[in-house]
Structure formats: structure tokens, C-alpha cells
Tab-separated table of C-alpha atoms in Angstrom:
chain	number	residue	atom	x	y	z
A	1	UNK	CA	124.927	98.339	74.169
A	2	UNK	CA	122.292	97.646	77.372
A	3	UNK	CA	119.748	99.858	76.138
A	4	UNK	CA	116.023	100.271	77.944
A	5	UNK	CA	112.857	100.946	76.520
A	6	UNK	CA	112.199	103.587	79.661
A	7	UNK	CA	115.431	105.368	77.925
A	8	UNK	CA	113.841	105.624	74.724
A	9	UNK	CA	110.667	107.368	76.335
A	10	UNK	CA	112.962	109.756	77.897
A	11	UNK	CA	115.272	110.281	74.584
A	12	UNK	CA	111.925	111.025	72.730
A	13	UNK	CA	109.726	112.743	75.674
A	14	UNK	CA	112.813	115.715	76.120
A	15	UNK	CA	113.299	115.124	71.777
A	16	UNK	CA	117.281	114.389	72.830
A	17	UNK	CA	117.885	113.140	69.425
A	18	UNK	CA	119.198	114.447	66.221
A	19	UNK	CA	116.364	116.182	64.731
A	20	UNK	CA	118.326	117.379	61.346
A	21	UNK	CA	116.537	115.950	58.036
A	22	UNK	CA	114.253	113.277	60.163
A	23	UNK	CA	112.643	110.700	57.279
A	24	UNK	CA	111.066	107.294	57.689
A	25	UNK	CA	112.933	104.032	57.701
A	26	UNK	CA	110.588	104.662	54.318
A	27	UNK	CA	112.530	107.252	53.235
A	28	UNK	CA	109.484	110.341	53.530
A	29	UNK	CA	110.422	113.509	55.364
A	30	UNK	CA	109.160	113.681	58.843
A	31	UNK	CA	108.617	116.766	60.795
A	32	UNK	CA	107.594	116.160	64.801
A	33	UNK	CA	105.704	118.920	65.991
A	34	UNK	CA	104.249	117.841	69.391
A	35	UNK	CA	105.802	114.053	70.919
A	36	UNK	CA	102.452	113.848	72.850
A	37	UNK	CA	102.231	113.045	76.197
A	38	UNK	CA	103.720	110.522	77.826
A	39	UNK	CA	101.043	107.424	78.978
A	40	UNK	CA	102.052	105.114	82.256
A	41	UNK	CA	98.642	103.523	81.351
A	42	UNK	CA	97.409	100.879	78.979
A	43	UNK	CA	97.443	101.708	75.644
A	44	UNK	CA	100.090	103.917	72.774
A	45	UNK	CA	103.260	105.029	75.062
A	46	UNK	CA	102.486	108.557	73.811
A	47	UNK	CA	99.366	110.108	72.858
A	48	UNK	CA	98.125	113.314	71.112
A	49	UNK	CA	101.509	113.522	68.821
A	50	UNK	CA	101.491	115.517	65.871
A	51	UNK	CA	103.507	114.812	63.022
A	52	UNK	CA	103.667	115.797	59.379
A	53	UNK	CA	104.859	112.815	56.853
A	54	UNK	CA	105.542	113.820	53.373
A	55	UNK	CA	102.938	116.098	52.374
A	56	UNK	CA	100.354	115.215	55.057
A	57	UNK	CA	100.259	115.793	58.601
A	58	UNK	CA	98.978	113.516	61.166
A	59	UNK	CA	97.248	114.042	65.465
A	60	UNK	CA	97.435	110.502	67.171
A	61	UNK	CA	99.422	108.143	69.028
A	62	UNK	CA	103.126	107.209	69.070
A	63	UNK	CA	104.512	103.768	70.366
A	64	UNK	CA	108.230	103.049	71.205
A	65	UNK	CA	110.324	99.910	71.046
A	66	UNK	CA	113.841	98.536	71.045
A	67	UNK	CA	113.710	97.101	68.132
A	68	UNK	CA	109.930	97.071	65.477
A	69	UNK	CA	109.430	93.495	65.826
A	70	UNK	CA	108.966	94.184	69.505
A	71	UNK	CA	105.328	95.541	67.951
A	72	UNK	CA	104.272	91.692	66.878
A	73	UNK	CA	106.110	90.357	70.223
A	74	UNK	CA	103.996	92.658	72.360
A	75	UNK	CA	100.642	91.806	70.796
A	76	UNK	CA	99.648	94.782	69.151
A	77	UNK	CA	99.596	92.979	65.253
A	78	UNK	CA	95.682	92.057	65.805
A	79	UNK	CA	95.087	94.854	69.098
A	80	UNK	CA	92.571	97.266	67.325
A	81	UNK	CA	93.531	99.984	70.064
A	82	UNK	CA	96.940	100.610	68.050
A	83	UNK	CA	95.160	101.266	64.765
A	84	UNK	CA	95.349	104.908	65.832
A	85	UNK	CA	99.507	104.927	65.847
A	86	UNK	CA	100.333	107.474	64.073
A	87	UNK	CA	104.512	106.948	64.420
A	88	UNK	CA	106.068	103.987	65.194
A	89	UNK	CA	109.611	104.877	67.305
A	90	UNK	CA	112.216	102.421	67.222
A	91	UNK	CA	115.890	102.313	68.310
A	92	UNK	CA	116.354	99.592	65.430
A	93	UNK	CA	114.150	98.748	62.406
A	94	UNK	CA	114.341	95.208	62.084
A	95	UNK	CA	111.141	94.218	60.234
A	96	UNK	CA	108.629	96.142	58.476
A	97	UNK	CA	104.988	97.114	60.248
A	98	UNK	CA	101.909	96.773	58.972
A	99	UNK	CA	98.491	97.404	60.820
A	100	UNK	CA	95.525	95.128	60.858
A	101	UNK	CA	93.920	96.867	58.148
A	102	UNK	CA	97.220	96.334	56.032
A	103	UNK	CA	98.726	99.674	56.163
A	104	UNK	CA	102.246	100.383	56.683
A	105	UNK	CA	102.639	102.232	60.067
A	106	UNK	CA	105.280	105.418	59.589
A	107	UNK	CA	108.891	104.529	61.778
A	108	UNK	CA	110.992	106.532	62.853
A	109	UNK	CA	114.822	105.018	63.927
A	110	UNK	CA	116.826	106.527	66.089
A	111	UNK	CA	119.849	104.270	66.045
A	112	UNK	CA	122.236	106.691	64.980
A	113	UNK	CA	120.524	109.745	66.060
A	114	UNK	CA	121.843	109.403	70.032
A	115	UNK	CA	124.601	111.173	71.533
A	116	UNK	CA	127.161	108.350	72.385
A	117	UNK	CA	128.179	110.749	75.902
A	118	UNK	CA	123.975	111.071	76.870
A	119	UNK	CA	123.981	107.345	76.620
A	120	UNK	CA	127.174	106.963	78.337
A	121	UNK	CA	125.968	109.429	81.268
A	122	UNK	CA	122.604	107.147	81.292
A	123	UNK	CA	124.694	103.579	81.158
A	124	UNK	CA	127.309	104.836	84.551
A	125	UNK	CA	124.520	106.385	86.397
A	126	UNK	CA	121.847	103.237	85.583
A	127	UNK	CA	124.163	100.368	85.958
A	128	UNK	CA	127.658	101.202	85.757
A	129	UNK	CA	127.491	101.657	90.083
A	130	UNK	CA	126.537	99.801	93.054
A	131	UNK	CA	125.957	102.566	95.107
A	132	UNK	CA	122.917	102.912	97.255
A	133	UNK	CA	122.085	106.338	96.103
A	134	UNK	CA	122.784	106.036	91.934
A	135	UNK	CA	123.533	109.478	91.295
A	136	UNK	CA	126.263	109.890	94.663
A	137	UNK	CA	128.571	111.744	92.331
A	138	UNK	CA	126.447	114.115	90.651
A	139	UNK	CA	123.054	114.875	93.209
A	140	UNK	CA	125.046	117.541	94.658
A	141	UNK	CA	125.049	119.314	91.071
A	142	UNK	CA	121.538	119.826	90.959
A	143	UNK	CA	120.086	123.202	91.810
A	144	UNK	CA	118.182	123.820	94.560
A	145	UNK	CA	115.069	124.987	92.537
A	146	UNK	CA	115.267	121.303	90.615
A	147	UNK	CA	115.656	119.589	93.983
A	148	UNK	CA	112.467	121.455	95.821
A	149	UNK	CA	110.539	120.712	92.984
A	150	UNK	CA	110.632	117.796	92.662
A	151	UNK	CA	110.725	116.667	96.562
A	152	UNK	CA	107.292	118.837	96.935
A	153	UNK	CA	105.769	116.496	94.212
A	154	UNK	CA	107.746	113.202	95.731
A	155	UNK	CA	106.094	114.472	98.856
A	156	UNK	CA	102.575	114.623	97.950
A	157	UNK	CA	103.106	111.342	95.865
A	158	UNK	CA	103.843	110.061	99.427
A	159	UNK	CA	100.894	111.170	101.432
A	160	UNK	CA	98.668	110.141	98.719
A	161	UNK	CA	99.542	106.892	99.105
A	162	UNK	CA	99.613	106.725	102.811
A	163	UNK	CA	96.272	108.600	102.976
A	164	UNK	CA	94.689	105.505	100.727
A	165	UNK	CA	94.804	103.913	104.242
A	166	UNK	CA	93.108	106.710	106.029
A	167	UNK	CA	90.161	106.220	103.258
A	168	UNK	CA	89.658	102.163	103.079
A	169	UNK	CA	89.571	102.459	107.212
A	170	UNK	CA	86.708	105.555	107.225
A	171	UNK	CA	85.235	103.831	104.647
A	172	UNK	CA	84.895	100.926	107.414
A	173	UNK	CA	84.075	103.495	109.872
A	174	UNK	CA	80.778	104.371	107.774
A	175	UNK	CA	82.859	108.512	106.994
A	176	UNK	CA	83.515	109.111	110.469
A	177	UNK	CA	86.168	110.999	110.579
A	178	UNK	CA	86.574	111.206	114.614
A	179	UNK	CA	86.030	107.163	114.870
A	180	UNK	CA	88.951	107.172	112.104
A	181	UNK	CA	91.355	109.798	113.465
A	182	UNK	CA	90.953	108.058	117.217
A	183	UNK	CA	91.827	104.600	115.502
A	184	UNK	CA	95.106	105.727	113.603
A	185	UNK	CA	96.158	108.281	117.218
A	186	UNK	CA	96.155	105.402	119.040
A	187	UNK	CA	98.298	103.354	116.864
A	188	UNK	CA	100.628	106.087	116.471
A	189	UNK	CA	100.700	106.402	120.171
A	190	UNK	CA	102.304	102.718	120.307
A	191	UNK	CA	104.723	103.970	118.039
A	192	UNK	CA	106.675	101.174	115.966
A	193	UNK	CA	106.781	98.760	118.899
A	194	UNK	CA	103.672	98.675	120.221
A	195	UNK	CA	101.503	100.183	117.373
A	196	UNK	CA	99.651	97.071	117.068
A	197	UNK	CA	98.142	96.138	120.562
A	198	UNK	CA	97.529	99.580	120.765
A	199	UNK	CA	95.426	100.003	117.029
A	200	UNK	CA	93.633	96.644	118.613
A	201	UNK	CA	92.788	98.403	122.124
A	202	UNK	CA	91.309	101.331	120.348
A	203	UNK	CA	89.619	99.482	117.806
A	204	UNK	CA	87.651	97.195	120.771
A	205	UNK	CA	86.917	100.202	122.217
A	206	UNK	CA	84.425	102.497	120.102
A	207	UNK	CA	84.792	106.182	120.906
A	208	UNK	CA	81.160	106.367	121.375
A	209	UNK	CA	81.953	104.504	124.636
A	210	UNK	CA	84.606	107.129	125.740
A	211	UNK	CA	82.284	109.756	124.650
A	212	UNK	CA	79.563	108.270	127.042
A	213	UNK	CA	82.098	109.035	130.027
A	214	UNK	CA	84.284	111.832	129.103
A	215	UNK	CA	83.291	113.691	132.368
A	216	UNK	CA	85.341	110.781	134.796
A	217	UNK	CA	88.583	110.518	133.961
A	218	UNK	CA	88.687	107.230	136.385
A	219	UNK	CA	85.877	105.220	134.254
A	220	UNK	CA	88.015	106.968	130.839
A	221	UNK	CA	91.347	104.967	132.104
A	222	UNK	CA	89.561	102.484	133.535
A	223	UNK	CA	87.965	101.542	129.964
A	224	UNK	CA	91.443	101.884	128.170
A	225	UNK	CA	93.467	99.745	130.621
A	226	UNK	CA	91.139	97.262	130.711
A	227	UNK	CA	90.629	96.951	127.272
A	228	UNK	CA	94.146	97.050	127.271
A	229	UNK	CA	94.355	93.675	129.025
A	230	UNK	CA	95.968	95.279	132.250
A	231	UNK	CA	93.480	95.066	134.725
A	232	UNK	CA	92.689	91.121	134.078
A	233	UNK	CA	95.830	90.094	136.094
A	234	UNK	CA	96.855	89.956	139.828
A	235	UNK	CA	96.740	93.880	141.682
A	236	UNK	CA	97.723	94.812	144.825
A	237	UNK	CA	97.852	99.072	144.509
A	238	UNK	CA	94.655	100.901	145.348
A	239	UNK	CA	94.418	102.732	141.865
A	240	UNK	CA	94.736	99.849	139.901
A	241	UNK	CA	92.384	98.132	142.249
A	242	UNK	CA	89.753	100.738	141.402
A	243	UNK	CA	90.568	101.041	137.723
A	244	UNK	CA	89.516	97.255	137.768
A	245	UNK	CA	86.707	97.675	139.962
A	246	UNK	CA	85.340	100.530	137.526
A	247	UNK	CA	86.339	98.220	134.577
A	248	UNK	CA	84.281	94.728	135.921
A	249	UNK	CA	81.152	97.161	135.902
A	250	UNK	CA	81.489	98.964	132.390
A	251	UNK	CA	82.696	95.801	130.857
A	252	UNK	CA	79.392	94.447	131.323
A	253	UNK	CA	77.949	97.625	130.788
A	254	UNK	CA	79.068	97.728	127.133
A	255	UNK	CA	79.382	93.942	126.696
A	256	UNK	CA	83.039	94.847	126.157
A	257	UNK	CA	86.101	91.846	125.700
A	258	UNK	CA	89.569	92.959	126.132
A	259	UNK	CA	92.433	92.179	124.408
A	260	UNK	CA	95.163	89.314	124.867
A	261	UNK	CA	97.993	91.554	127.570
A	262	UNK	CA	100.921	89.719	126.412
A	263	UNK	CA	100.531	91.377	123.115
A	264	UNK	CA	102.297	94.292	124.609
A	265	UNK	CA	105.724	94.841	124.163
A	266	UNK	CA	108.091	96.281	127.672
A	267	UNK	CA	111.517	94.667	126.493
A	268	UNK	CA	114.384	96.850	125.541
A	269	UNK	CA	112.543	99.828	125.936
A	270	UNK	CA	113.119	103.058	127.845
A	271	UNK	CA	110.673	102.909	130.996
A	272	UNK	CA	109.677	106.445	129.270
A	273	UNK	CA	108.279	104.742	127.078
A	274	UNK	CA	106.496	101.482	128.958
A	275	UNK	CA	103.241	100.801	126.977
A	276	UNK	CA	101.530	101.973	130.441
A	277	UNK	CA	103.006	105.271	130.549
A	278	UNK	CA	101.868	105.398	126.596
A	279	UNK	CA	98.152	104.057	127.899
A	280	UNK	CA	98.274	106.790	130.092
A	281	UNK	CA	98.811	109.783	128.424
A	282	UNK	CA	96.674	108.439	125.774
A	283	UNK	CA	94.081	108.049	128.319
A	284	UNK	CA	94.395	111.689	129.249
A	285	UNK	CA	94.473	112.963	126.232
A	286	UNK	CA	91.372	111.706	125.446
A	287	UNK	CA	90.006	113.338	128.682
A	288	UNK	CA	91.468	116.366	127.679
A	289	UNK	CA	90.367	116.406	124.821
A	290	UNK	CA	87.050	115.237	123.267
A	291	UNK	CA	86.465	115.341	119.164
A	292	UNK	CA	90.073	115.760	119.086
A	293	UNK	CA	90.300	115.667	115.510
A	294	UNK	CA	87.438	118.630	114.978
A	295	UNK	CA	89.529	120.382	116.775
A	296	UNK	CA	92.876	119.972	114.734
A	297	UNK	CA	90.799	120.800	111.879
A	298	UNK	CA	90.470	124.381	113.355
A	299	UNK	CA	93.484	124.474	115.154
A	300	UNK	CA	96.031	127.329	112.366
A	301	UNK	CA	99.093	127.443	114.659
A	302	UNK	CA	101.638	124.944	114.766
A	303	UNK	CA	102.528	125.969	118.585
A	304	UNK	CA	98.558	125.564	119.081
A	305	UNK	CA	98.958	121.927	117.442
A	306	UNK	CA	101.758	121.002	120.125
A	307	UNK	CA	100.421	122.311	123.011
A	308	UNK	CA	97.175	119.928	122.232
A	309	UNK	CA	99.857	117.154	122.936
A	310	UNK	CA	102.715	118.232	125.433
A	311	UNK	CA	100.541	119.542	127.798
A	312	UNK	CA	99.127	116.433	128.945
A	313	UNK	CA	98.302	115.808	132.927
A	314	UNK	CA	98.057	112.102	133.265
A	315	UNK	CA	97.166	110.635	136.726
A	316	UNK	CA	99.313	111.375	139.926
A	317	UNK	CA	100.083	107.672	140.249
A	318	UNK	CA	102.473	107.926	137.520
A	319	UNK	CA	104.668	110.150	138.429
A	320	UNK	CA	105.743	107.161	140.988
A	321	UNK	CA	105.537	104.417	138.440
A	322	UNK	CA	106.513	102.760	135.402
A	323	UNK	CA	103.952	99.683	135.401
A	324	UNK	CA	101.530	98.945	137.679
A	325	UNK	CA	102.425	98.156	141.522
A	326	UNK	CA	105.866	98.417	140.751
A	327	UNK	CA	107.210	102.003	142.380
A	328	UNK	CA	109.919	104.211	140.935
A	329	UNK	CA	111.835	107.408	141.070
A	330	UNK	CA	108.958	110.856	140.377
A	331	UNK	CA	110.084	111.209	136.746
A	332	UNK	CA	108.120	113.609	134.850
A	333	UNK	CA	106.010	111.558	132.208
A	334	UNK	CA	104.780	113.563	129.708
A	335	UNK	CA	104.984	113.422	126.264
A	336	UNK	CA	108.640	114.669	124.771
A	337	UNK	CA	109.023	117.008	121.757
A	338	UNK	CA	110.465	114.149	120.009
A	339	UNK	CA	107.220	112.111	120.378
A	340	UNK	CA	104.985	115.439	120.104
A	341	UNK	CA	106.591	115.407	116.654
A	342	UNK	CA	106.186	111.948	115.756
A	343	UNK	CA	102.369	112.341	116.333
A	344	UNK	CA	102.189	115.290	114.273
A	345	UNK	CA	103.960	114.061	111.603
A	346	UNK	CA	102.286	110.141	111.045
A	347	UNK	CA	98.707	111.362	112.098
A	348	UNK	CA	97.757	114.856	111.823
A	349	UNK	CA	99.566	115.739	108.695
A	350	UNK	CA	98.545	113.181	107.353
A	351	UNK	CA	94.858	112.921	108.166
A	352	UNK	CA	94.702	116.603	107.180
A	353	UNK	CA	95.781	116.230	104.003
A	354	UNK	CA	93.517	113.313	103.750
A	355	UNK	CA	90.732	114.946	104.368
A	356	UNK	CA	91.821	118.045	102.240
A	357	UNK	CA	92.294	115.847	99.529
A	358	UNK	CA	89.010	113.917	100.064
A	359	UNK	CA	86.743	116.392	100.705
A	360	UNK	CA	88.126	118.650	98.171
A	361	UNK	CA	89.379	121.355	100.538
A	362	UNK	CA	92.910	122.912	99.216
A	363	UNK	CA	93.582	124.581	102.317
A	364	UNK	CA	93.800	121.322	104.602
A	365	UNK	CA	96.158	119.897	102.308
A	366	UNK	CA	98.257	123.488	102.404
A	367	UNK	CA	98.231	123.549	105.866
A	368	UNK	CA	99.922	119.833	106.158
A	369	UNK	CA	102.528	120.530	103.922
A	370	UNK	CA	103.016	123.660	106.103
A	371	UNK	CA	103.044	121.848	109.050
A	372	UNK	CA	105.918	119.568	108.337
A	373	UNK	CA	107.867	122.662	107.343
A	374	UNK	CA	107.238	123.412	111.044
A	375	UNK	CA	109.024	119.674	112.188
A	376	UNK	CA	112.593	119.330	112.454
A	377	UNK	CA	113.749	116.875	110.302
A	378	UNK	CA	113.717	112.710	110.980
A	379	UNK	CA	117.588	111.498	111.745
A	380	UNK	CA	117.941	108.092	110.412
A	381	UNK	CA	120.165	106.159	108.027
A	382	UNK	CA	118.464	107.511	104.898
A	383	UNK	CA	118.762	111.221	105.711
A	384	UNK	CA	121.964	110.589	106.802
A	385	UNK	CA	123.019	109.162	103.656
A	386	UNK	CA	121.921	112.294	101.770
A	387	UNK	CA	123.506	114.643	104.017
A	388	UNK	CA	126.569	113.324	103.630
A	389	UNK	CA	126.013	114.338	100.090
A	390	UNK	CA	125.357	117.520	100.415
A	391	UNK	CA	121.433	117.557	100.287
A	392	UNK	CA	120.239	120.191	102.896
A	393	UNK	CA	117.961	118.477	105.134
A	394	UNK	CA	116.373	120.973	107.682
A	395	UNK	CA	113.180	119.832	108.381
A	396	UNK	CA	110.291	116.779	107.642
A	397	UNK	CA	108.963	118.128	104.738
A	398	UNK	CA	112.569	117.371	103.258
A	399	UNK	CA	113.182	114.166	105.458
A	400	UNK	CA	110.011	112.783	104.413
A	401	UNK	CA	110.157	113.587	100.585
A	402	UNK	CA	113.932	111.691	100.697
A	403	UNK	CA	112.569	108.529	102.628
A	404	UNK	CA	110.112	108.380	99.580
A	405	UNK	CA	112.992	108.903	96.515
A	406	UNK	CA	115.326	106.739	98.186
A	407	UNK	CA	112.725	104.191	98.771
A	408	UNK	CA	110.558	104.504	95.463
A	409	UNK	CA	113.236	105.041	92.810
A	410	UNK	CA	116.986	105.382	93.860
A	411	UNK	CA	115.989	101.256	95.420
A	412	UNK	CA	114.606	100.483	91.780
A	413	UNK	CA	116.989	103.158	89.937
A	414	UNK	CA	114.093	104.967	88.096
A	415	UNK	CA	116.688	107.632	87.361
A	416	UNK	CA	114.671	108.189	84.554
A	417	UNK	CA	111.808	109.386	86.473
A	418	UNK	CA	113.401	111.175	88.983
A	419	UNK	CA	113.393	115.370	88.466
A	420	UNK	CA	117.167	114.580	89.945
A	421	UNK	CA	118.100	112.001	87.787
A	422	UNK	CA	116.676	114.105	84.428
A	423	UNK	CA	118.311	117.025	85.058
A	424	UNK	CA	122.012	115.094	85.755
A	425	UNK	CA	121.008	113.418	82.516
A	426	UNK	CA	119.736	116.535	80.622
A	427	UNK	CA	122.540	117.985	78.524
A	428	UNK	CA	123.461	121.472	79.403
């Protein structure tokens, strides 16, 4: 039988187990009032159990194993911190436990007190399938309370641990949130391709600088092209020509170095989406908009948050082009809803629920989590996978809680820690 230690926590955690005249492999009747609660940290896997052995009951800490000798294989014969177990719970009792001051620690076996159908149900859905999602057969079972429970809190465990980012970089930025927000924008402007030159342009180029010349929008593109590496080669138009005249002299101005051009990427892309057309709207975004992120934080309408980023009027020239002294076809070039989107949903939901969540302010966290109820959902293999099983999938708040189950324990099969998983498990 390939039985887990994680299964044991959950047989005792939910108390699946035959509770009917419990005793100690020492033969004293045992009464479990409370199993405790459940430690992912160092130390007893339970703690603040209450018991009752014989005559006498007992408030401490429970520890499970496989087997009891596991106790002396872990280390925890001469570890003073177990002195305080109070029950030890095994699935076999193989050897007799004493603690370092010589006293016989209470165990519990539960060998023959396990359904042989929960442990079956455990075994096919653990490692009796291959299939990418474990529970394929079964997710579409669960009820949709279970399942919006427990992708809210999937959810927020994934913008915690994206917003850890958000904190190491303002802690770099000495708690400026603007200097921050600006730094993460711009990356997100590059999108997946060109996310990197673009987090490098923005983070040679301070906004304190931009702020210094928010009233021309020539010396504003000027600074971000050329920082961008595109005004250091060979130009024949007039614009560019001027961008790089305007560049030479704020360069030195601001003792300013640009970064290497060939970092950015133009191959296989839609011309919509040419780094230069991204430089652009960037560029007039930020004339549009100075301390953008102050105002997101008082921005309450979703359809207010958009309009911040579709309507964007970048500079004539680019209506007629795709990259500098190369002409084109007038194509419209601002930002698309599915880009609008994309921005909302990798840098203003998240920075507001960063800052929600580090300054202690409920209602920024709130209104991210409302906000991506406000985004149609992400289309990509993942989501597809679940909707093909049923899982309703409407907008990002869902699509973003599945990337993180499917990623974080359907790839690792924690079906054991998974709200979906326990309640397939859970007997009826």
C-alpha cells in the first residue's frame, strides 16, 4: 500500500478514521477532543490538540508518521522541542517511544482504522493517472460554492506572491511608489517579448527626468527613444532627426547612457506591435499622464481605468509608420482592448493590491480583486484545459486563480491541499 505522510495529516486533520473505542497501542482509552491545528512550519505537525488518556486529559502537540520509528529517523529522540507531544499518530506502531526525559509518549495507530474505498479514492486520484489535471474525472462534481472558494483564496495566494516583487523593487526605489509603478508599466508595456529592454529603458531613465519635462512632449519621446537606443543609429526623417537632436542635448544634460538597441526584439511580430509603436504610446502616456499611479489609486471605475489607457494620442508620425524612416499604410496605433487588459491585469491589479496589502488598506486590495472581475478571461492552454472540463471560466479573476492551481498543485498533485481535491476526497 503507497501510503503518504501528507495523507495521514489529512486522515487526522478532517478525523476520517474510525473513532469507535480509540485506545493506545498501550491499551488506555483515548478520547480526541480538538486534533489541533495543522503546522506547515517547523516544529509538532499539529499543535494545540486536546486529548484525554485514561483518566487524565492532556492540551499540546500531536506528531504524525508512517510508521513510530520514523520519530528516531527524523531526529526528534534528543530534539527538546517535541517534549511537549502530547499524541504520537502513527499508521503503524513498529517500536515503542520514549521522550528524552524517559517517558513513554501516548500512540495512537490507525492501521486498521481507514476506509479501504477513502484510500482507494486517494491512491487513483494521487497516482493511479497521468493526466495533466489529476482530478479530470471528478472536478466537474464539485459545487460551485467549493470551487469559488477556494479559487478566491488560490487567487490571493497568487498576488501575494507576485506582489513580493513589487516590495523588494520599492524597497530599491527608497518607498516610491510612482518610481516603482513607472518601472513595472514599462515592462509590462514590452509585454513577454520585449519586457526586458523595455524594464532596462525605464530603469536608465528616472522619472524625475520625465517629470522635469512633462510640458514637451518632443524632449518626453525624445528621452525615451534615445534611451531606448533608437536615436544612436543612421536617420534620414525629420522627426527622428529632431528627436535625436533634442536627445544629444538632454543626454548631456542628465549625464544619461542609453541602452544596447539590438536588445529589442521586431521578429515575428505583428507591426502593431513593433517595440516603436510600444515606445510610443508609452511615451504618450506618460505625457498624458503624470503621477500615473496616484491617479489609479483614485481612479473607482473600471471604464475610468481603461480610458487612462485606450485613449492614447501618440505622435502624427505614426500613423504613417511602423519603425523609423520606413513608411507604411495610416493604421490606427493605439492601444487594443486586448493590450488595455493585459496592462490592467499584470500592473494595476496587482500594484493595487500591493499597496493595499502593504500599507494596510483593505479597500485597495477589494478593489483589485474587483477589477479582474471586470477582465474577460485569459485564453490559453491552461484555461482551455479546464473548460473542456466543465469549469466556468468567464473572466480573470477565474483565469488567473486556475493558472495558479494548475501550476502550484495539480503540476505537483497536492490534491491534498487543494479545496477541489478535499472535497472529491471527502466522503459524502
Amino acid at each position: 500500500m503507497l501510503f503518504t505522510e501528507d495523507f495521514l495529516h489529512y486522515i487526522w486533520k478532517f478525523r476520517l478514521f474510525d473513532r469507535l473505542n480509540l485506545r493506545t497501542t498501550g491499551g488506555e482509552e483515548l478520547e480526541v477532543y480538538s486534533v489541533g491545528m495543522h503546522n506547515s512550519h517547523a516544529g509538532a505537525d499539529f499543535q494545540n490538540a486536546r486529548i484525554r488518556v485514561g483518566e487524565t486529559t492532556w492540551a499540546g502537540n500531536a506528531e504524525l508518521h508512517i510508521s513510530s520509528s520514523d520519530w528516531h529517523k527524523h531526529g526528534h529522540t534528543t530534539d527538546n522541542a517535541y517534549d511537549n507531544v502530547i499524541l504520537h499518530v502513527v499508521y503503524r506502531d513498529d517500536q515503542p517511544l520514549i521522550r528524552t526525559d524517559g517517558k513513554p509518549v501516548p500512540t495512537l495507530e490507525l492501521k486498521d482504522r481507514i476506509s479501504p474505498e477513502l484510500y482507494n479514492r486517494y491512491h487513483n486520484l494521487v497516482f493511479g493517472n497521468q493526466q495533466i489535471i489529476p482530478c479530470e474525472g471528478s472536478i466537474a462534481t464539485v459545487d460551485g460554492l467549493t470551487m469559488q472558494n477556494w479559487l478566491t483564496r488560490i487567487l490571493v495566494e497568487r498576488l501575494e506572491k507576485r506582489s513580493e516583487a513589487v516590495i523588494a523593487a520599492l524597497a530599491l526605489n527608497r518607498g516610491d511608489w510612482e518610481e516603482t509603478f513607472y518601472q513595472f508599466l514599462s515592462a509590462n508595456f514590452g509585454f513577454k517579448t520585449n519586457a526586458l529592454p523595455f524594464e532596462l529603458m525605464a530603469k536608465s531613465l528616472p522619472q524625475s527626468i520625465l517629470a522635469k519635462n512633462k510640458n514637451n512632449a518632443m524632449q518626453i519621446e525624445a528621452l525615451i527613444f534615445g534611451q531606448a537606443g533608437f536615436l544612436t543609429v543612421y536617420l534620414q526623417d525629420d522627426y527622428p532627426l529632431s528627436l535625436k537632436k533634442e536627445y544629444d542635448y538632454l543626454a548631456k544634460k542628465y549625464s544619461l547612457q542609453p541602452i544596447e538597441n539590438h536588445l529589442w526584439k521586431f521578429l515575428r511580430m505583428r507591426p502593431q506591435n513593433f517595440p516603436t509603436v510600444r515606445l510610443a504610446q508609452f511615451a504618450a502616456l506618460v505625457v498624458q499622464s503624470n503621477h500615473l499611479f496616484s491617479k489609479i489609486l483614485e481612479i473607482r471605475e473600471v471604464k475610468d481605468l481603461r480610458e487612462l489607457f485606450s485613449n492614447i494620442k501618440i505622435n502624427d508620425y505614426w500613423e504613417t509608420h511602423y519603425r523609423f524612416d520606413k513608411e507604411s499604410k495610416p493604421a490606427g496605433k493605439t492601444l487594443g482592448q486586448g493590450s488595455v487588459d493585459t496592462i490592467l491585469l499584470n500592473t494595476v491589479v496587482l500594484f493595487l493590491f500591493s499597496y493595499g496589502r502593504h500599507m494596510k488598506l483593505q479597500h485597495f486590495v477589494s478593489r483589485a480583486l474587483k477589477l479582474l472581475e471586470n477582465i474577460p478571461a485569459e485564453h490559453n492552454t491552461i484555461t482551455a484545459d479546464f473548460a473542456t472540463l466543465g469549469v466556468d471560466i468567464k473572466t480573470a479573476f477565474e483565469s488567473q486563480a486556475l493558472l495558479e492551481l494548475k501550476n502550484n498543485y495539480c503540476d505537483y498533485k497536492k490534491c491534498l491541499q487543494c479545496g477541489v481535491g478535499i472535497k472529491i476526497l471527502k466522503p459524502n
